Amino acid sequence: MRIVVLAGGIGGARFLRGLKSAAPDADITVIGNTGDDIHLFGLKVCPDLDTVMYTLGGGVHEEQGWGRAEETFAVKEELTAYGVGPEWFSLGDRDFATHIIRTQMIAAGYPLSAITEALCARWQPGVRLIPMTDDRVETHVVISASDSGSAAGPDDRGRKAVHLQEYWVRLHASVPAHAVLPVGAEQSKPAPGVLEAIAKADVILFPPSNPVVSVGTILAVPGIREAITAAGVPVIGLSPIVGNAPVRGMADKMLTAVGVEATAAAVAAHYSSALLDGWLVDTVDAAAVGKVEEAGIGCRAVPLMMTDVEAAAQMAREALAFASEVRA
Ligand code: FO1
């Protein structure tokens, strides 16, 4: 069975670990979000691609869900000693190697998709990981200038855009987001293999990743949304919102920024029945099933807390079973 998954970072990676366990013989292609990418210290960092690669390759820092296990921070400490920032984004020594190789290969003319394949040759994630695009896309978040904490500008009553990583890591998503801008998405094109994988898929899954800045950013690459609807195969999503709150991360802040209520049913409607055939909500949101079905999307309530690999595997089994019934 050929499965295509549109994945962001931690939630997507943990779901994929369950999917691999539930469907060990499946051919899984992951279309990875690159809107979280950030250029720091002259290096290109791809947090969501690395989280999938490290998590499925067995190198991730388990509690954090990002970065490497057994990490040290000597290089970062030296950068700070030189007064070179930003201090708020903690990059470990082992992680630096990934970004050095990636940046070196970009400088040598390799596209991000080829670089990702080369990095995965070491990690053997057991899926094919393709960035959504080889073009540069970086998500920025519009906040109130007075909330930015940096020196107030001449017009600090106004608004300013900060990189998603600054919003999330430095500001802890603690201030309102007025808009989310996937800068560069409009001019980007799907990376080689993305449209082909979607066209050949037997089922397409939207894991419990951030529907705005992860799955939403992937869908913002021209051609991807159209390819999914044209594929004519079951598309099943799993809600990242459980009991009106994100299981992790900042999905609620991002949903508010795009005018969507932070509920399981509202996220399904946001994706719309044009994309989704089925939507899994957590058992605590069982009351939402009818509402989702009214939106023309099949819906089931199953446990969605990925407390361990087996829990994630069970979610994956539910999604695949749903897909086979939707197809029928
Ligand atoms: N998240 C944090 O909360 N603090 C960090 O200092 C941090 C550093 C970092 C470095 C590399 C990387 O791949 C991810 C990192 N993350 C960090 C997580 C990152 O912000 C998230 O994985 C997503 O990009 C945001 O949804």
mmCIF file of C-alpha atoms and ligand atoms in Angstrom:
data_model
loop_
_atom_site.group_PDB
_atom_site.id
_atom_site.type_symbol
_atom_site.label_atom_id
_atom_site.label_comp_id
_atom_site.label_asym_id
_atom_site.label_seq_id
_atom_site.Cartn_x
_atom_site.Cartn_y
_atom_site.Cartn_z
ATOM 1 C CA MET A 1 0.000 0.000 0.000
ATOM 2 C CA ARG A 2 1.308 3.477 -0.887
ATOM 3 C CA ILE A 3 0.668 6.053 1.822
ATOM 4 C CA VAL A 4 1.437 9.783 1.558
ATOM 5 C CA VAL A 5 1.607 11.829 4.766
ATOM 6 C CA LEU A 6 1.795 15.651 4.945
ATOM 7 C CA ALA A 7 3.868 16.136 8.094
ATOM 8 C CA GLY A 8 5.085 18.986 10.237
ATOM 9 C CA GLY A 9 7.289 18.467 13.244
ATOM 10 C CA ILE A 10 6.783 16.696 16.525
ATOM 11 C CA GLY A 11 3.148 15.579 16.193
ATOM 12 C CA GLY A 12 3.679 14.439 12.642
ATOM 13 C CA ALA A 13 6.877 12.570 13.470
ATOM 14 C CA ARG A 14 5.328 10.757 16.440
ATOM 15 C CA PHE A 15 2.338 9.750 14.321
ATOM 16 C CA LEU A 16 4.678 8.454 11.599
ATOM 17 C CA ARG A 17 6.441 6.240 14.137
ATOM 18 C CA GLY A 18 3.050 4.687 14.883
ATOM 19 C CA LEU A 19 2.168 4.422 11.188
ATOM 20 C CA LYS A 20 5.389 2.509 10.465
ATOM 21 C CA SER A 21 4.545 0.119 13.290
ATOM 22 C CA ALA A 22 0.930 -0.312 12.113
ATOM 23 C CA ALA A 23 1.805 -0.739 8.416
ATOM 24 C CA PRO A 24 5.344 -2.178 8.290
ATOM 25 C CA ASP A 25 5.019 -3.227 4.655
ATOM 26 C CA ALA A 26 3.549 0.054 3.416
ATOM 27 C CA ASP A 27 5.477 2.369 1.105
ATOM 28 C CA ILE A 28 5.309 5.650 3.041
ATOM 29 C CA THR A 29 6.193 8.998 1.493
ATOM 30 C CA VAL A 30 6.353 11.987 3.832
ATOM 31 C CA ILE A 31 5.911 15.452 2.347
ATOM 32 C CA GLY A 32 7.697 17.576 4.920
ATOM 33 C CA ASN A 33 6.911 21.172 5.890
ATOM 34 C CA THR A 34 9.809 23.548 5.290
ATOM 35 C CA GLY A 35 8.096 26.783 6.333
ATOM 36 C CA ASP A 36 9.696 26.428 9.776
ATOM 37 C CA ASP A 37 13.146 26.645 8.164
ATOM 38 C CA ILE A 38 15.418 29.341 9.552
ATOM 39 C CA HIS A 39 18.864 30.635 8.555
ATOM 40 C CA LEU A 40 21.119 31.006 11.590
ATOM 41 C CA PHE A 41 24.887 31.460 11.921
ATOM 42 C CA GLY A 42 25.103 31.185 8.152
ATOM 43 C CA LEU A 43 23.433 27.764 8.211
ATOM 44 C CA LYS A 44 20.055 26.542 6.942
ATOM 45 C CA VAL A 45 18.117 24.770 9.687
ATOM 46 C CA CYS A 46 15.103 22.621 8.699
ATOM 47 C CA PRO A 47 13.367 21.818 11.999
ATOM 48 C CA ASP A 48 10.441 19.800 10.665
ATOM 49 C CA LEU A 49 12.495 17.736 8.213
ATOM 50 C CA ASP A 50 15.077 17.043 10.923
ATOM 51 C CA THR A 51 12.427 16.116 13.499
ATOM 52 C CA VAL A 52 10.978 13.492 11.130
ATOM 53 C CA MET A 53 14.453 12.239 10.164
ATOM 54 C CA TYR A 54 15.783 12.068 13.738
ATOM 55 C CA THR A 55 12.557 10.632 15.226
ATOM 56 C CA LEU A 56 12.180 7.836 12.663
ATOM 57 C CA GLY A 57 15.955 7.328 12.503
ATOM 58 C CA GLY A 58 16.247 6.874 16.267
ATOM 59 C CA GLY A 59 18.372 9.947 16.953
ATOM 60 C CA VAL A 60 15.831 12.385 18.343
ATOM 61 C CA HIS A 61 15.871 13.814 21.869
ATOM 62 C CA GLU A 62 12.761 11.903 22.970
ATOM 63 C CA GLU A 63 11.343 14.236 25.631
ATOM 64 C CA GLN A 64 11.826 17.355 23.508
ATOM 65 C CA GLY A 65 10.668 15.748 20.276
ATOM 66 C CA TRP A 66 13.255 17.817 18.387
ATOM 67 C CA GLY A 67 17.048 18.007 18.236
ATOM 68 C CA ARG A 68 19.474 15.202 18.908
ATOM 69 C CA ALA A 69 19.754 12.796 21.807
ATOM 70 C CA GLU A 70 22.943 12.987 23.921
ATOM 71 C CA GLU A 71 23.446 16.556 22.802
ATOM 72 C CA THR A 72 26.112 19.007 23.974
ATOM 73 C CA PHE A 73 26.202 22.775 23.369
ATOM 74 C CA ALA A 74 29.886 23.759 23.257
ATOM 75 C CA VAL A 75 29.593 25.532 19.871
ATOM 76 C CA LYS A 76 26.484 27.421 20.957
ATOM 77 C CA GLU A 77 28.208 28.479 24.194
ATOM 78 C CA GLU A 78 31.172 29.775 22.213
ATOM 79 C CA LEU A 79 28.892 31.698 19.859
ATOM 80 C CA THR A 80 27.213 33.276 22.877
ATOM 81 C CA ALA A 81 30.640 34.099 24.378
ATOM 82 C CA TYR A 82 31.364 36.022 21.189
ATOM 83 C CA GLY A 83 28.044 37.806 21.625
ATOM 84 C CA VAL A 84 26.709 36.202 18.464
ATOM 85 C CA GLY A 85 22.977 35.564 18.667
ATOM 86 C CA PRO A 86 20.238 34.718 18.636
ATOM 87 C CA GLU A 87 20.691 33.119 22.020
ATOM 88 C CA TRP A 88 17.060 31.951 22.204
ATOM 89 C CA PHE A 89 17.410 29.168 19.601
ATOM 90 C CA SER A 90 19.413 26.340 21.094
ATOM 91 C CA LEU A 91 21.388 24.366 18.519
ATOM 92 C CA GLY A 92 23.401 21.419 19.733
ATOM 93 C CA ASP A 93 26.836 20.295 18.548
ATOM 94 C CA ARG A 94 25.536 17.109 16.924
ATOM 95 C CA ASP A 95 22.691 19.020 15.265
ATOM 96 C CA PHE A 96 25.153 21.561 13.850
ATOM 97 C CA ALA A 97 26.689 18.791 11.719
ATOM 98 C CA THR A 98 23.371 18.309 9.908
ATOM 99 C CA HIS A 99 23.071 22.023 9.171
ATOM 100 C CA ILE A 100 26.719 22.315 8.073
ATOM 101 C CA ILE A 101 26.304 19.491 5.558
ATOM 102 C CA ARG A 102 22.958 20.859 4.347
ATOM 103 C CA THR A 103 24.388 24.352 3.855
ATOM 104 C CA GLN A 104 27.529 22.986 2.197
ATOM 105 C CA MET A 105 25.423 20.971 -0.273
ATOM 106 C CA ILE A 106 23.175 23.965 -1.023
ATOM 107 C CA ALA A 107 26.300 26.005 -1.763
ATOM 108 C CA ALA A 108 27.415 23.196 -4.095
ATOM 109 C CA GLY A 109 24.109 23.522 -5.972
ATOM 110 C CA TYR A 110 22.152 20.555 -4.631
ATOM 111 C CA PRO A 111 18.388 21.028 -4.180
ATOM 112 C CA LEU A 112 16.955 20.521 -0.692
ATOM 113 C CA SER A 113 15.222 17.317 -1.824
ATOM 114 C CA ALA A 114 18.541 15.725 -2.856
ATOM 115 C CA ILE A 115 20.183 16.923 0.358
ATOM 116 C CA THR A 116 17.358 15.476 2.459
ATOM 117 C CA GLU A 117 17.769 12.143 0.655
ATOM 118 C CA ALA A 118 21.518 12.226 1.347
ATOM 119 C CA LEU A 119 21.021 12.989 5.049
ATOM 120 C CA CYS A 120 18.383 10.242 5.305
ATOM 121 C CA ALA A 121 20.878 7.730 3.875
ATOM 122 C CA ARG A 122 22.536 7.855 7.287
ATOM 123 C CA TRP A 123 19.391 7.868 9.375
ATOM 124 C CA GLN A 124 17.350 5.296 7.389
ATOM 125 C CA PRO A 125 13.977 6.671 8.611
ATOM 126 C CA GLY A 126 12.114 3.889 6.775
ATOM 127 C CA VAL A 127 10.026 6.436 4.824
ATOM 128 C CA ARG A 128 10.792 8.587 1.826
ATOM 129 C CA LEU A 129 11.087 12.141 3.166
ATOM 130 C CA ILE A 130 10.622 14.854 0.542
ATOM 131 C CA PRO A 131 10.499 18.562 1.382
ATOM 132 C CA MET A 132 7.290 20.188 0.143
ATOM 133 C CA THR A 133 9.429 22.380 -2.151
ATOM 134 C CA ASP A 134 13.093 22.972 -2.983
ATOM 135 C CA ASP A 135 12.383 26.695 -2.991
ATOM 136 C CA ARG A 136 12.866 28.901 0.056
ATOM 137 C CA VAL A 137 9.683 29.336 2.116
ATOM 138 C CA GLU A 138 9.818 30.811 5.629
ATOM 139 C CA THR A 139 6.740 31.358 7.721
ATOM 140 C CA HIS A 140 6.457 34.663 9.544
ATOM 141 C CA VAL A 141 3.897 35.663 12.148
ATOM 142 C CA VAL A 142 2.451 39.193 12.380
ATOM 143 C CA ILE A 143 2.268 40.440 15.963
ATOM 144 C CA SER A 144 1.774 43.807 17.627
ATOM 145 C CA ALA A 145 5.069 45.700 17.605
ATOM 146 C CA SER A 146 4.562 46.474 21.301
ATOM 147 C CA ASP A 147 4.444 42.723 21.974
ATOM 148 C CA SER A 148 7.698 42.014 20.234
ATOM 149 C CA GLY A 149 9.853 42.756 23.243
ATOM 150 C CA SER A 150 12.590 44.234 21.075
ATOM 151 C CA ALA A 151 13.301 47.969 21.223
ATOM 152 C CA ALA A 152 10.064 49.716 20.392
ATOM 153 C CA GLY A 153 10.306 51.271 16.937
ATOM 154 C CA PRO A 154 9.113 54.773 16.031
ATOM 155 C CA ASP A 155 5.703 53.305 15.309
ATOM 156 C CA ASP A 156 5.392 50.754 18.074
ATOM 157 C CA ARG A 157 1.626 50.959 17.970
ATOM 158 C CA GLY A 158 1.907 49.149 14.635
ATOM 159 C CA ARG A 159 2.515 45.571 13.767
ATOM 160 C CA LYS A 160 5.595 43.645 12.789
ATOM 161 C CA ALA A 161 6.362 40.248 11.345
ATOM 162 C CA VAL A 162 8.651 37.885 13.228
ATOM 163 C CA HIS A 163 9.979 34.543 12.018
ATOM 164 C CA LEU A 164 7.837 31.606 13.196
ATOM 165 C CA GLN A 165 10.765 30.291 15.237
ATOM 166 C CA GLU A 166 11.064 33.609 17.056
ATOM 167 C CA TYR A 167 7.322 33.615 17.721
ATOM 168 C CA TRP A 168 7.440 30.057 19.030
ATOM 169 C CA VAL A 169 10.835 29.791 20.715
ATOM 170 C CA ARG A 170 11.564 33.341 21.942
ATOM 171 C CA LEU A 171 7.991 34.535 22.506
ATOM 172 C CA HIS A 172 6.605 31.086 23.434
ATOM 173 C CA ALA A 173 3.541 31.920 21.302
ATOM 174 C CA SER A 174 2.507 34.030 24.299
ATOM 175 C CA VAL A 175 1.275 37.048 22.312
ATOM 176 C CA PRO A 176 -1.570 37.228 19.814
ATOM 177 C CA ALA A 177 -0.775 36.371 16.211
ATOM 178 C CA HIS A 178 -2.653 38.648 13.813
ATOM 179 C CA ALA A 179 -1.649 36.829 10.617
ATOM 180 C CA VAL A 180 0.522 33.975 9.424
ATOM 181 C CA LEU A 181 2.607 34.530 6.278
ATOM 182 C CA PRO A 182 4.288 31.585 4.526
ATOM 183 C CA VAL A 183 6.757 33.902 2.769
ATOM 184 C CA GLY A 184 7.764 32.530 -0.626
ATOM 185 C CA ALA A 185 5.047 29.881 -0.816
ATOM 186 C CA GLU A 186 3.215 31.570 -3.713
ATOM 187 C CA GLN A 187 6.342 31.494 -5.885
ATOM 188 C CA SER A 188 7.347 27.971 -4.840
ATOM 189 C CA LYS A 189 6.762 24.741 -6.717
ATOM 190 C CA PRO A 190 6.439 21.196 -5.391
ATOM 191 C CA ALA A 191 9.772 19.396 -5.000
ATOM 192 C CA PRO A 192 10.541 16.576 -7.437
ATOM 193 C CA GLY A 193 8.565 13.492 -6.505
ATOM 194 C CA VAL A 194 5.875 15.279 -4.478
ATOM 195 C CA LEU A 195 3.148 15.374 -7.144
ATOM 196 C CA GLU A 196 4.082 11.907 -8.391
ATOM 197 C CA ALA A 197 3.822 10.429 -4.877
ATOM 198 C CA ILE A 198 0.399 12.028 -4.407
ATOM 199 C CA ALA A 199 -0.810 10.773 -7.798
ATOM 200 C CA LYS A 200 0.316 7.206 -7.005
ATOM 201 C CA ALA A 201 -0.943 7.150 -3.412
ATOM 202 C CA ASP A 202 -3.570 4.678 -2.240
ATOM 203 C CA VAL A 203 -4.317 6.837 0.785
ATOM 204 C CA ILE A 204 -3.288 10.323 1.948
ATOM 205 C CA LEU A 205 -3.066 11.183 5.653
ATOM 206 C CA PHE A 206 -3.029 14.535 7.492
ATOM 207 C CA PRO A 207 -1.381 13.674 10.843
ATOM 208 C CA PRO A 208 -1.999 15.707 14.023
ATOM 209 C CA SER A 209 0.404 18.449 12.914
ATOM 210 C CA ASN A 210 -0.331 22.153 13.132
ATOM 211 C CA PRO A 211 -3.115 22.709 10.571
ATOM 212 C CA VAL A 212 -1.970 26.257 9.805
ATOM 213 C CA VAL A 213 1.837 26.418 9.921
ATOM 214 C CA SER A 214 2.580 22.765 9.099
ATOM 215 C CA VAL A 215 -0.098 21.079 6.954
ATOM 216 C CA GLY A 216 -1.427 24.490 5.909
ATOM 217 C CA THR A 217 1.985 25.595 4.692
ATOM 218 C CA ILE A 218 2.423 22.414 2.648
ATOM 219 C CA LEU A 219 -1.006 23.028 1.081
ATOM 220 C CA ALA A 220 0.093 26.595 0.278
ATOM 221 C CA VAL A 221 2.639 25.313 -2.257
ATOM 222 C CA PRO A 222 0.805 25.765 -5.571
ATOM 223 C CA GLY A 223 -0.213 22.439 -7.056
ATOM 224 C CA ILE A 224 -0.196 20.323 -3.914
ATOM 225 C CA ARG A 225 -3.795 20.946 -2.807
ATOM 226 C CA GLU A 226 -4.987 20.407 -6.397
ATOM 227 C CA ALA A 227 -2.996 17.168 -6.696
ATOM 228 C CA ILE A 228 -4.570 15.817 -3.507
ATOM 229 C CA THR A 229 -8.122 16.537 -4.656
ATOM 230 C CA ALA A 230 -7.336 15.152 -8.118
ATOM 231 C CA ALA A 231 -5.820 11.931 -6.731
ATOM 232 C CA GLY A 232 -9.307 10.575 -6.040
ATOM 233 C CA VAL A 233 -8.128 8.477 -3.095
ATOM 234 C CA PRO A 234 -9.252 8.611 0.532
ATOM 235 C CA VAL A 235 -7.825 11.539 2.506
ATOM 236 C CA ILE A 236 -8.045 10.994 6.253
ATOM 237 C CA GLY A 237 -7.018 13.561 8.868
ATOM 238 C CA LEU A 238 -6.401 13.279 12.605
ATOM 239 C CA SER A 239 -7.290 16.224 14.797
ATOM 240 C CA PRO A 240 -4.402 18.025 16.530
ATOM 241 C CA ILE A 241 -6.984 19.681 18.758
ATOM 242 C CA VAL A 242 -8.325 17.579 21.626
ATOM 243 C CA GLY A 243 -10.910 19.038 23.982
ATOM 244 C CA ASN A 244 -10.651 22.523 22.413
ATOM 245 C CA ALA A 245 -6.896 22.726 22.975
ATOM 246 C CA PRO A 246 -3.855 21.647 20.977
ATOM 247 C CA VAL A 247 -2.221 18.522 22.368
ATOM 248 C CA ARG A 248 1.093 20.363 22.036
ATOM 249 C CA GLY A 249 2.443 23.500 20.420
ATOM 250 C CA MET A 250 0.647 26.579 19.262
ATOM 251 C CA ALA A 251 -2.088 25.402 16.905
ATOM 252 C CA ASP A 252 -4.692 27.389 18.845
ATOM 253 C CA LYS A 253 -2.790 30.671 18.407
ATOM 254 C CA MET A 254 -2.297 29.990 14.718
ATOM 255 C CA LEU A 255 -5.945 29.002 14.203
ATOM 256 C CA THR A 256 -7.083 32.231 15.871
ATOM 257 C CA ALA A 257 -4.773 34.164 13.544
ATOM 258 C CA VAL A 258 -6.588 32.698 10.537
ATOM 259 C CA GLY A 259 -10.030 33.093 12.109
ATOM 260 C CA VAL A 260 -10.655 29.439 12.884
ATOM 261 C CA GLU A 261 -11.991 28.271 16.240
ATOM 262 C CA ALA A 262 -9.633 25.920 18.111
ATOM 263 C CA THR A 263 -11.958 22.921 18.043
ATOM 264 C CA ALA A 264 -11.671 19.537 16.331
ATOM 265 C CA ALA A 265 -14.759 20.259 14.223
ATOM 266 C CA ALA A 266 -13.562 23.727 13.164
ATOM 267 C CA VAL A 267 -10.232 22.346 11.968
ATOM 268 C CA ALA A 268 -12.010 19.746 9.840
ATOM 269 C CA ALA A 269 -14.191 22.464 8.313
ATOM 270 C CA HIS A 270 -11.048 24.557 7.751
ATOM 271 C CA TYR A 271 -9.511 21.724 5.704
ATOM 272 C CA SER A 272 -12.982 21.333 4.102
ATOM 273 C CA SER A 273 -14.745 18.408 2.514
ATOM 274 C CA ALA A 274 -13.020 19.304 -0.741
ATOM 275 C CA LEU A 275 -9.867 17.852 0.810
ATOM 276 C CA LEU A 276 -10.954 15.539 3.602
ATOM 277 C CA ASP A 277 -12.986 12.338 3.275
ATOM 278 C CA GLY A 278 -12.628 11.415 6.929
ATOM 279 C CA TRP A 279 -11.616 13.078 10.190
ATOM 280 C CA LEU A 280 -10.655 11.361 13.437
ATOM 281 C CA VAL A 281 -11.447 13.226 16.634
ATOM 282 C CA ASP A 282 -10.521 12.170 20.150
ATOM 283 C CA THR A 283 -13.137 10.400 22.259
ATOM 284 C CA VAL A 284 -13.479 13.544 24.416
ATOM 285 C CA ASP A 285 -14.766 15.285 21.294
ATOM 286 C CA ALA A 286 -17.273 12.576 20.386
ATOM 287 C CA ALA A 287 -20.029 15.218 20.509
ATOM 288 C CA ALA A 288 -18.375 16.888 17.502
ATOM 289 C CA VAL A 289 -18.862 13.880 15.197
ATOM 290 C CA GLY A 290 -22.280 15.031 13.980
ATOM 291 C CA LYS A 291 -21.019 18.542 13.315
ATOM 292 C CA VAL A 292 -18.129 17.244 11.196
ATOM 293 C CA GLU A 293 -20.462 14.963 9.250
ATOM 294 C CA GLU A 294 -22.724 17.961 8.569
ATOM 295 C CA ALA A 295 -19.694 19.531 6.860
ATOM 296 C CA GLY A 296 -19.690 16.577 4.477
ATOM 297 C CA ILE A 297 -16.721 14.840 6.110
ATOM 298 C CA GLY A 298 -16.891 11.364 7.611
ATOM 299 C CA CYS A 299 -15.994 11.369 11.296
ATOM 300 C CA ARG A 300 -15.116 8.936 14.054
ATOM 301 C CA ALA A 301 -14.124 9.421 17.695
ATOM 302 C CA VAL A 302 -11.094 7.361 18.729
ATOM 303 C CA PRO A 303 -8.296 7.883 21.301
ATOM 304 C CA LEU A 304 -5.848 10.417 19.806
ATOM 305 C CA MET A 305 -3.287 10.854 22.583
ATOM 306 C CA MET A 306 0.061 9.549 21.336
ATOM 307 C CA THR A 307 1.260 8.475 24.770
ATOM 308 C CA ASP A 308 3.557 5.858 23.222
ATOM 309 C CA VAL A 309 4.321 4.201 19.892
ATOM 310 C CA GLU A 310 1.544 1.654 20.335
ATOM 311 C CA ALA A 311 -1.030 4.408 20.934
ATOM 312 C CA ALA A 312 0.155 6.144 17.753
ATOM 313 C CA ALA A 313 0.034 2.796 15.919
ATOM 314 C CA GLN A 314 -3.560 2.290 17.003
ATOM 315 C CA MET A 315 -4.443 5.766 15.672
ATOM 316 C CA ALA A 316 -2.796 4.868 12.384
ATOM 317 C CA ARG A 317 -4.777 1.611 12.209
ATOM 318 C CA GLU A 318 -7.989 3.557 12.796
ATOM 319 C CA ALA A 319 -7.094 6.016 10.035
ATOM 320 C CA LEU A 320 -6.252 3.242 7.547
ATOM 321 C CA ALA A 321 -9.419 1.294 8.411
ATOM 322 C CA PHE A 322 -11.435 4.483 7.918
ATOM 323 C CA ALA A 323 -9.744 5.020 4.553
ATOM 324 C CA SER A 324 -10.679 1.523 3.353
ATOM 325 C CA GLU A 325 -14.315 2.102 4.284
ATOM 326 C CA VAL A 326 -14.422 5.567 2.801
ATOM 327 C CA ARG A 327 -13.020 4.140 -0.448
ATOM 328 C CA ALA A 328 -15.699 1.442 -0.466
HETATM 329 N N1 FO1 B 1 12.182 24.519 20.056
HETATM 330 C C1 FO1 B 1 12.269 25.230 21.221
HETATM 331 O O1 FO1 B 1 11.264 25.371 21.908
HETATM 332 N N2 FO1 B 1 13.439 25.802 21.632
HETATM 333 C C2 FO1 B 1 14.584 25.694 20.900
HETATM 334 O O2 FO1 B 1 15.614 26.251 21.286
HETATM 335 C C3 FO1 B 1 14.540 24.921 19.694
HETATM 336 C C4 FO1 B 1 15.671 24.728 18.913
HETATM 337 C C5 FO1 B 1 15.585 23.883 17.786
HETATM 338 C C6 FO1 B 1 16.714 23.579 17.048
HETATM 339 C C7 FO1 B 1 16.638 22.746 15.944
HETATM 340 C C8 FO1 B 1 15.415 22.194 15.578
HETATM 341 O O3 FO1 B 1 15.330 21.355 14.511
HETATM 342 C C9 FO1 B 1 14.256 22.478 16.303
HETATM 343 C C10 FO1 B 1 14.338 23.338 17.417
HETATM 344 N N3 FO1 B 1 13.204 23.608 18.178
HETATM 345 C C11 FO1 B 1 13.295 24.352 19.313
HETATM 346 C C12 FO1 B 1 11.888 23.059 17.814
HETATM 347 C C13 FO1 B 1 11.238 23.869 16.700
HETATM 348 O O4 FO1 B 1 10.973 25.190 17.076
HETATM 349 C C14 FO1 B 1 9.944 23.123 16.351
HETATM 350 O O5 FO1 B 1 10.346 21.833 15.971
HETATM 351 C C15 FO1 B 1 9.172 23.633 15.171
HETATM 352 O O6 FO1 B 1 9.995 24.104 14.173
HETATM 353 C C16 FO1 B 1 8.202 24.702 15.603
HETATM 354 O O7 FO1 B 1 6.940 24.164 15.449
#
